[in-house]
Amino acid sequence: MKWLVVSAAVLFCWFVQLRILVPYFPDITNASEYNNATSLFPRHDKSVSLLAVVTCGWVERLIVDHKRMACLHIILANYVTACESGFDVFVVITTYVTSSREEEELEKAVTNDLHHCARINSQIHIQFESFEFRPLPSKAFGTAGDLAFRHREIFEREAENFDLFLVQEDDVSIKAAAISYFLQASELIDDSIYIPAIYYNELYGGEWYPSW
């Protein structure tokens, strides 16, 4: 299988990075637990299947934050557009473990007709997965917990079931066109020594910074 892996993560405020990863995921926590795991998704025969993981953190904070919920709906709308443009889209929303009531509230908030894909005549596939909170090592830099890295476990489990893998946090908007451009660039330099990347500018503290 030809591997194309896209990764998007946030560092500070509205910082997006896309990169290709090799077709294995080193340093996966308890990877042996996932080597023989069964996919949580139905089989598909589309030309390009996309598994997108959206890292959302604590559910109880998300569901009361209207701006964050609005961002999440924008993210899901982007994946609806990707579905309409021909991608076979599956989205996993990852959170820390919380109460069943809050999980149900989040699921109810995002599984609605707003995320309907006319091409497949149904809502895009949305899966919810929660992880126990684990603090980062004392000298590590980043968020308090390691949820931003737990997508590796999902990717390991689903490694043979998708063509394209994407991970992002819940304050990043990645449009379907960006994914298509990435694939086109990948094909152009497929047999070269170069690795495609997306160059962009980050607005932070009123100043623009180049990033890639």
PDB file of N, CA and C in Angstrom, residues 112-190:
ATOM      1  N   ASN A 112     -25.205  15.372  13.685  1.00  0.00           N
ATOM      2  CA  ASN A 112     -26.466  15.945  13.223  1.00  0.00           C
ATOM      3  C   ASN A 112     -26.402  16.194  11.728  1.00  0.00           C
ATOM      4  N   ASP A 113     -27.469  16.715  11.170  1.00  0.00           N
ATOM      5  CA  ASP A 113     -27.573  16.903   9.725  1.00  0.00           C
ATOM      6  C   ASP A 113     -26.610  17.953   9.173  1.00  0.00           C
ATOM      7  N   LEU A 114     -25.971  18.730  10.056  1.00  0.00           N
ATOM      8  CA  LEU A 114     -25.018  19.722   9.577  1.00  0.00           C
ATOM      9  C   LEU A 114     -23.831  19.066   8.880  1.00  0.00           C
ATOM     10  N   HIS A 115     -23.588  17.796   9.189  1.00  0.00           N
ATOM     11  CA  HIS A 115     -22.414  17.111   8.659  1.00  0.00           C
ATOM     12  C   HIS A 115     -22.815  16.008   7.689  1.00  0.00           C
ATOM     13  N   HIS A 116     -23.849  16.306   6.914  1.00  0.00           N
ATOM     14  CA  HIS A 116     -24.368  15.367   5.926  1.00  0.00           C
ATOM     15  C   HIS A 116     -23.610  15.523   4.617  1.00  0.00           C
ATOM     16  N   CYS A 117     -23.191  14.400   4.043  1.00  0.00           N
ATOM     17  CA  CYS A 117     -22.492  14.391   2.766  1.00  0.00           C
ATOM     18  C   CYS A 117     -23.448  13.873   1.708  1.00  0.00           C
ATOM     19  N   ALA A 118     -23.812  14.713   0.771  1.00  0.00           N
ATOM     20  CA  ALA A 118     -24.785  14.335  -0.259  1.00  0.00           C
ATOM     21  C   ALA A 118     -24.249  13.229  -1.163  1.00  0.00           C
ATOM     22  N   ARG A 119     -22.935  13.189  -1.367  1.00  0.00           N
ATOM     23  CA  ARG A 119     -22.365  12.192  -2.275  1.00  0.00           C
ATOM     24  C   ARG A 119     -22.631  10.769  -1.788  1.00  0.00           C
ATOM     25  N   ILE A 120     -22.605  10.575  -0.451  1.00  0.00           N
ATOM     26  CA  ILE A 120     -22.858   9.243   0.100  1.00  0.00           C
ATOM     27  C   ILE A 120     -24.249   9.155   0.730  1.00  0.00           C
ATOM     28  N   ASN A 121     -24.976  10.285   0.672  1.00  0.00           N
ATOM     29  CA  ASN A 121     -26.337  10.356   1.203  1.00  0.00           C
ATOM     30  C   ASN A 121     -26.412   9.958   2.675  1.00  0.00           C
ATOM     31  N   SER A 122     -25.457  10.428   3.458  1.00  0.00           N
ATOM     32  CA  SER A 122     -25.469  10.180   4.904  1.00  0.00           C
ATOM     33  C   SER A 122     -24.477  11.127   5.567  1.00  0.00           C
ATOM     34  N   GLN A 123     -24.505  11.145   6.889  1.00  0.00           N
ATOM     35  CA  GLN A 123     -23.521  11.925   7.622  1.00  0.00           C
ATOM     36  C   GLN A 123     -22.146  11.298   7.445  1.00  0.00           C
ATOM     37  N   ILE A 124     -21.109  12.108   7.474  1.00  0.00           N
ATOM     38  CA  ILE A 124     -19.766  11.543   7.424  1.00  0.00           C
ATOM     39  C   ILE A 124     -19.556  10.668   8.659  1.00  0.00           C
ATOM     40  N   HIS A 125     -18.679   9.695   8.555  1.00  0.00           N
ATOM     41  CA  HIS A 125     -18.423   8.773   9.658  1.00  0.00           C
ATOM     42  C   HIS A 125     -17.674   9.504  10.773  1.00  0.00           C
ATOM     43  N   ILE A 126     -18.260   9.519  11.973  1.00  0.00           N
ATOM     44  CA  ILE A 126     -17.629  10.167  13.128  1.00  0.00           C
ATOM     45  C   ILE A 126     -17.568   9.164  14.269  1.00  0.00           C
ATOM     46  N   GLN A 127     -16.372   8.952  14.792  1.00  0.00           N
ATOM     47  CA  GLN A 127     -16.138   8.023  15.897  1.00  0.00           C
ATOM     48  C   GLN A 127     -15.584   8.811  17.083  1.00  0.00           C
ATOM     49  N   PHE A 128     -15.946   8.410  18.299  1.00  0.00           N
ATOM     50  CA  PHE A 128     -15.436   9.058  19.501  1.00  0.00           C
ATOM     51  C   PHE A 128     -14.559   8.067  20.264  1.00  0.00           C
ATOM     52  N   GLU A 129     -13.375   8.516  20.661  1.00  0.00           N
ATOM     53  CA  GLU A 129     -12.492   7.679  21.462  1.00  0.00           C
ATOM     54  C   GLU A 129     -11.912   8.514  22.598  1.00  0.00           C
ATOM     55  N   SER A 130     -11.882   7.939  23.774  1.00  0.00           N
ATOM     56  CA  SER A 130     -11.374   8.662  24.945  1.00  0.00           C
ATOM     57  C   SER A 130     -10.170   7.936  25.525  1.00  0.00           C
ATOM     58  N   PHE A 131      -9.286   8.702  26.138  1.00  0.00           N
ATOM     59  CA  PHE A 131      -8.051   8.179  26.714  1.00  0.00           C
ATOM     60  C   PHE A 131      -7.906   8.700  28.143  1.00  0.00           C
ATOM     61  N   GLU A 132      -7.310   7.877  28.990  1.00  0.00           N
ATOM     62  CA  GLU A 132      -7.006   8.317  30.345  1.00  0.00           C
ATOM     63  C   GLU A 132      -5.968   9.431  30.295  1.00  0.00           C
ATOM     64  N   PHE A 133      -6.121  10.396  31.195  1.00  0.00           N
ATOM     65  CA  PHE A 133      -5.164  11.499  31.257  1.00  0.00           C
ATOM     66  C   PHE A 133      -3.821  10.982  31.749  1.00  0.00           C
ATOM     67  N   ARG A 134      -2.766  11.320  31.023  1.00  0.00           N
ATOM     68  CA  ARG A 134      -1.398  10.993  31.422  1.00  0.00           C
ATOM     69  C   ARG A 134      -0.566  12.263  31.299  1.00  0.00           C
ATOM     70  N   PRO A 135       0.027  12.732  32.397  1.00  0.00           N
ATOM     71  CA  PRO A 135       0.817  13.967  32.332  1.00  0.00           C
ATOM     72  C   PRO A 135       2.090  13.763  31.524  1.00  0.00           C
ATOM     73  N   LEU A 136       2.560  14.845  30.917  1.00  0.00           N
ATOM     74  CA  LEU A 136       3.834  14.806  30.220  1.00  0.00           C
ATOM     75  C   LEU A 136       4.969  14.735  31.238  1.00  0.00           C
ATOM     76  N   PRO A 137       6.146  14.265  30.846  1.00  0.00           N
ATOM     77  CA  PRO A 137       7.309  14.296  31.750  1.00  0.00           C
ATOM     78  C   PRO A 137       7.597  15.708  32.209  1.00  0.00           C
ATOM     79  N   SER A 138       8.238  15.849  33.345  1.00  0.00           N
ATOM     80  CA  SER A 138       8.426  17.152  33.987  1.00  0.00           C
ATOM     81  C   SER A 138       9.130  18.170  33.107  1.00  0.00           C
ATOM     82  N   LYS A 139      10.051  17.743  32.245  1.00  0.00           N
ATOM     83  CA  LYS A 139      10.807  18.674  31.417  1.00  0.00           C
ATOM     84  C   LYS A 139      10.232  18.797  30.004  1.00  0.00           C
ATOM     85  N   ALA A 140       9.138  18.141  29.746  1.00  0.00           N
ATOM     86  CA  ALA A 140       8.536  18.199  28.407  1.00  0.00           C
ATOM     87  C   ALA A 140       7.802  19.517  28.209  1.00  0.00           C
ATOM     88  N   PHE A 141       7.737  19.960  26.959  1.00  0.00           N
ATOM     89  CA  PHE A 141       7.066  21.214  26.642  1.00  0.00           C
ATOM     90  C   PHE A 141       5.788  20.912  25.885  1.00  0.00           C
ATOM     91  N   GLY A 142       4.700  21.556  26.258  1.00  0.00           N
ATOM     92  CA  GLY A 142       3.443  21.364  25.557  1.00  0.00           C
ATOM     93  C   GLY A 142       2.276  21.431  26.516  1.00  0.00           C
ATOM     94  N   THR A 143       1.187  20.767  26.142  1.00  0.00           N
ATOM     95  CA  THR A 143       0.001  20.749  26.993  1.00  0.00           C
ATOM     96  C   THR A 143       0.261  19.895  28.233  1.00  0.00           C
ATOM     97  N   ALA A 144      -0.653  19.943  29.186  1.00  0.00           N
ATOM     98  CA  ALA A 144      -0.457  19.212  30.439  1.00  0.00           C
ATOM     99  C   ALA A 144      -0.432  17.696  30.226  1.00  0.00           C
ATOM    100  N   GLY A 145      -1.266  17.198  29.308  1.00  0.00           N
ATOM    101  CA  GLY A 145      -1.357  15.765  29.072  1.00  0.00           C
ATOM    102  C   GLY A 145      -0.821  15.353  27.709  1.00  0.00           C
ATOM    103  N   ASP A 146      -0.863  14.047  27.443  1.00  0.00           N
ATOM    104  CA  ASP A 146      -0.266  13.525  26.219  1.00  0.00           C
ATOM    105  C   ASP A 146      -1.298  13.153  25.154  1.00  0.00           C
ATOM    106  N   LEU A 147      -2.513  13.702  25.234  1.00  0.00           N
ATOM    107  CA  LEU A 147      -3.555  13.344  24.278  1.00  0.00           C
ATOM    108  C   LEU A 147      -3.137  13.640  22.834  1.00  0.00           C
ATOM    109  N   ALA A 148      -2.333  14.684  22.646  1.00  0.00           N
ATOM    110  CA  ALA A 148      -1.911  15.072  21.301  1.00  0.00           C
ATOM    111  C   ALA A 148      -1.073  13.996  20.622  1.00  0.00           C
ATOM    112  N   PHE A 149      -0.564  13.011  21.405  1.00  0.00           N
ATOM    113  CA  PHE A 149       0.249  11.944  20.821  1.00  0.00           C
ATOM    114  C   PHE A 149      -0.508  10.625  20.688  1.00  0.00           C
ATOM    115  N   ARG A 150      -1.705  10.555  21.250  1.00  0.00           N
ATOM    116  CA  ARG A 150      -2.396   9.272  21.302  1.00  0.00           C
ATOM    117  C   ARG A 150      -2.974   8.835  19.959  1.00  0.00           C
ATOM    118  N   HIS A 151      -2.973   9.767  18.986  1.00  0.00           N
ATOM    119  CA  HIS A 151      -3.408   9.376  17.643  1.00  0.00           C
ATOM    120  C   HIS A 151      -2.532   8.272  17.077  1.00  0.00           C
ATOM    121  N   ARG A 152      -1.296   8.155  17.566  1.00  0.00           N
ATOM    122  CA  ARG A 152      -0.394   7.109  17.081  1.00  0.00           C
ATOM    123  C   ARG A 152      -0.996   5.720  17.306  1.00  0.00           C
ATOM    124  N   GLU A 153      -1.673   5.568  18.418  1.00  0.00           N
ATOM    125  CA  GLU A 153      -2.279   4.270  18.722  1.00  0.00           C
ATOM    126  C   GLU A 153      -3.410   3.950  17.745  1.00  0.00           C
ATOM    127  N   ILE A 154      -4.167   4.984  17.402  1.00  0.00           N
ATOM    128  CA  ILE A 154      -5.253   4.803  16.433  1.00  0.00           C
ATOM    129  C   ILE A 154      -4.671   4.506  15.056  1.00  0.00           C
ATOM    130  N   PHE A 155      -3.641   5.243  14.660  1.00  0.00           N
ATOM    131  CA  PHE A 155      -3.014   5.019  13.360  1.00  0.00           C
ATOM    132  C   PHE A 155      -2.407   3.622  13.278  1.00  0.00           C
ATOM    133  N   GLU A 156      -1.803   3.171  14.351  1.00  0.00           N
ATOM    134  CA  GLU A 156      -1.230   1.822  14.376  1.00  0.00           C
ATOM    135  C   GLU A 156      -2.317   0.775  14.194  1.00  0.00           C
ATOM    136  N   ARG A 157      -3.412   0.969  14.870  1.00  0.00           N
ATOM    137  CA  ARG A 157      -4.522   0.011  14.777  1.00  0.00           C
ATOM    138  C   ARG A 157      -5.127  -0.012  13.378  1.00  0.00           C
ATOM    139  N   GLU A 158      -5.206   1.151  12.742  1.00  0.00           N
ATOM    140  CA  GLU A 158      -5.878   1.278  11.452  1.00  0.00           C
ATOM    141  C   GLU A 158      -4.899   1.324  10.279  1.00  0.00           C
ATOM    142  N   ALA A 159      -3.662   0.933  10.512  1.00  0.00           N
ATOM    143  CA  ALA A 159      -2.610   1.130   9.524  1.00  0.00           C
ATOM    144  C   ALA A 159      -2.924   0.543   8.155  1.00  0.00           C
ATOM    145  N   GLU A 160      -3.576  -0.586   8.109  1.00  0.00           N
ATOM    146  CA  GLU A 160      -3.845  -1.249   6.836  1.00  0.00           C
ATOM    147  C   GLU A 160      -5.212  -0.900   6.253  1.00  0.00           C
ATOM    148  N   ASN A 161      -5.928  -0.012   6.894  1.00  0.00           N
ATOM    149  CA  ASN A 161      -7.315   0.244   6.491  1.00  0.00           C
ATOM    150  C   ASN A 161      -7.547   1.572   5.796  1.00  0.00           C
ATOM    151  N   PHE A 162      -6.519   2.434   5.742  1.00  0.00           N
ATOM    152  CA  PHE A 162      -6.685   3.752   5.135  1.00  0.00           C
ATOM    153  C   PHE A 162      -5.467   4.111   4.292  1.00  0.00           C
ATOM    154  N   ASP A 163      -5.686   5.016   3.356  1.00  0.00           N
ATOM    155  CA  ASP A 163      -4.611   5.502   2.495  1.00  0.00           C
ATOM    156  C   ASP A 163      -3.934   6.743   3.061  1.00  0.00           C
ATOM    157  N   LEU A 164      -4.730   7.590   3.683  1.00  0.00           N
ATOM    158  CA  LEU A 164      -4.243   8.895   4.123  1.00  0.00           C
ATOM    159  C   LEU A 164      -4.606   9.096   5.585  1.00  0.00           C
ATOM    160  N   PHE A 165      -3.627   9.583   6.360  1.00  0.00           N
ATOM    161  CA  PHE A 165      -3.824   9.786   7.796  1.00  0.00           C
ATOM    162  C   PHE A 165      -3.543  11.245   8.135  1.00  0.00           C
ATOM    163  N   LEU A 166      -4.429  11.843   8.912  1.00  0.00           N
ATOM    164  CA  LEU A 166      -4.297  13.255   9.267  1.00  0.00           C
ATOM    165  C   LEU A 166      -4.665  13.423  10.737  1.00  0.00           C
ATOM    166  N   VAL A 167      -3.862  14.181  11.461  1.00  0.00           N
ATOM    167  CA  VAL A 167      -4.181  14.496  12.857  1.00  0.00           C
ATOM    168  C   VAL A 167      -4.113  16.000  13.051  1.00  0.00           C
ATOM    169  N   GLN A 168      -5.067  16.544  13.787  1.00  0.00           N
ATOM    170  CA  GLN A 168      -5.081  17.976  14.041  1.00  0.00           C
ATOM    171  C   GLN A 168      -5.727  18.247  15.392  1.00  0.00           C
ATOM    172  N   GLU A 169      -5.429  19.407  15.938  1.00  0.00           N
ATOM    173  CA  GLU A 169      -6.106  19.826  17.157  1.00  0.00           C
ATOM    174  C   GLU A 169      -7.365  20.601  16.789  1.00  0.00           C
ATOM    175  N   ASP A 170      -8.151  20.917  17.794  1.00  0.00           N
ATOM    176  CA  ASP A 170      -9.508  21.411  17.523  1.00  0.00           C
ATOM    177  C   ASP A 170      -9.601  22.914  17.300  1.00  0.00           C
ATOM    178  N   ASP A 171      -8.469  23.573  17.095  1.00  0.00           N
ATOM    179  CA  ASP A 171      -8.514  24.997  16.742  1.00  0.00           C
ATOM    180  C   ASP A 171      -7.779  25.248  15.429  1.00  0.00           C
ATOM    181  N   VAL A 172      -7.735  24.221  14.589  1.00  0.00           N
ATOM    182  CA  VAL A 172      -7.069  24.312  13.293  1.00  0.00           C
ATOM    183  C   VAL A 172      -8.073  23.984  12.200  1.00  0.00           C
ATOM    184  N   SER A 173      -8.091  24.785  11.150  1.00  0.00           N
ATOM    185  CA  SER A 173      -8.977  24.533  10.021  1.00  0.00           C
ATOM    186  C   SER A 173      -8.145  24.098   8.818  1.00  0.00           C
ATOM    187  N   ILE A 174      -8.306  22.849   8.404  1.00  0.00           N
ATOM    188  CA  ILE A 174      -7.610  22.321   7.231  1.00  0.00           C
ATOM    189  C   ILE A 174      -8.661  22.050   6.167  1.00  0.00           C
ATOM    190  N   LYS A 175      -8.648  22.811   5.111  1.00  0.00           N
ATOM    191  CA  LYS A 175      -9.674  22.682   4.083  1.00  0.00           C
ATOM    192  C   LYS A 175      -9.357  21.523   3.144  1.00  0.00           C
ATOM    193  N   ALA A 176     -10.404  21.031   2.502  1.00  0.00           N
ATOM    194  CA  ALA A 176     -10.251  19.903   1.584  1.00  0.00           C
ATOM    195  C   ALA A 176      -9.267  20.226   0.468  1.00  0.00           C
ATOM    196  N   ALA A 177      -9.257  21.477   0.022  1.00  0.00           N
ATOM    197  CA  ALA A 177      -8.345  21.871  -1.054  1.00  0.00           C
ATOM    198  C   ALA A 177      -6.894  21.679  -0.650  1.00  0.00           C
ATOM    199  N   ALA A 178      -6.569  21.951   0.622  1.00  0.00           N
ATOM    200  CA  ALA A 178      -5.193  21.782   1.092  1.00  0.00           C
ATOM    201  C   ALA A 178      -4.778  20.314   1.018  1.00  0.00           C
ATOM    202  N   ILE A 179      -5.703  19.414   1.354  1.00  0.00           N
ATOM    203  CA  ILE A 179      -5.407  17.987   1.279  1.00  0.00           C
ATOM    204  C   ILE A 179      -5.189  17.570  -0.167  1.00  0.00           C
ATOM    205  N   SER A 180      -6.020  18.071  -1.062  1.00  0.00           N
ATOM    206  CA  SER A 180      -5.883  17.751  -2.484  1.00  0.00           C
ATOM    207  C   SER A 180      -4.568  18.281  -3.045  1.00  0.00           C
ATOM    208  N   TYR A 181      -4.193  19.505  -2.681  1.00  0.00           N
ATOM    209  CA  TYR A 181      -2.928  20.071  -3.142  1.00  0.00           C
ATOM    210  C   TYR A 181      -1.757  19.237  -2.643  1.00  0.00           C
ATOM    211  N   PHE A 182      -1.856  18.782  -1.396  1.00  0.00           N
ATOM    212  CA  PHE A 182      -0.797  17.968  -0.814  1.00  0.00           C
ATOM    213  C   PHE A 182      -0.619  16.675  -1.618  1.00  0.00           C
ATOM    214  N   LEU A 183      -1.725  16.045  -1.971  1.00  0.00           N
ATOM    215  CA  LEU A 183      -1.655  14.811  -2.742  1.00  0.00           C
ATOM    216  C   LEU A 183      -1.068  15.061  -4.124  1.00  0.00           C
ATOM    217  N   GLN A 184      -1.474  16.170  -4.748  1.00  0.00           N
ATOM    218  CA  GLN A 184      -0.949  16.492  -6.068  1.00  0.00           C
ATOM    219  C   GLN A 184       0.554  16.719  -6.015  1.00  0.00           C
ATOM    220  N   ALA A 185       1.012  17.444  -4.993  1.00  0.00           N
ATOM    221  CA  ALA A 185       2.448  17.694  -4.840  1.00  0.00           C
ATOM    222  C   ALA A 185       3.192  16.390  -4.573  1.00  0.00           C
ATOM    223  N   SER A 186       2.586  15.508  -3.800  1.00  0.00           N
ATOM    224  CA  SER A 186       3.211  14.223  -3.493  1.00  0.00           C
ATOM    225  C   SER A 186       3.424  13.402  -4.757  1.00  0.00           C
ATOM    226  N   GLU A 187       2.449  13.429  -5.649  1.00  0.00           N
ATOM    227  CA  GLU A 187       2.562  12.674  -6.896  1.00  0.00           C
ATOM    228  C   GLU A 187       3.652  13.244  -7.800  1.00  0.00           C
ATOM    229  N   LEU A 188       3.784  14.568  -7.805  1.00  0.00           N
ATOM    230  CA  LEU A 188       4.770  15.201  -8.678  1.00  0.00           C
ATOM    231  C   LEU A 188       6.194  14.846  -8.280  1.00  0.00           C
ATOM    232  N   ILE A 189       6.443  14.675  -6.983  1.00  0.00           N
ATOM    233  CA  ILE A 189       7.816  14.418  -6.522  1.00  0.00           C
ATOM    234  C   ILE A 189       7.935  13.037  -5.897  1.00  0.00           C
ATOM    235  N   ASP A 190       7.049  12.138  -6.298  1.00  0.00           N
ATOM    236  CA  ASP A 190       6.988  10.808  -5.695  1.00  0.00           C
ATOM    237  C   ASP A 190       8.304  10.045  -5.814  1.00  0.00           C
TER     238      ASP A 190
END
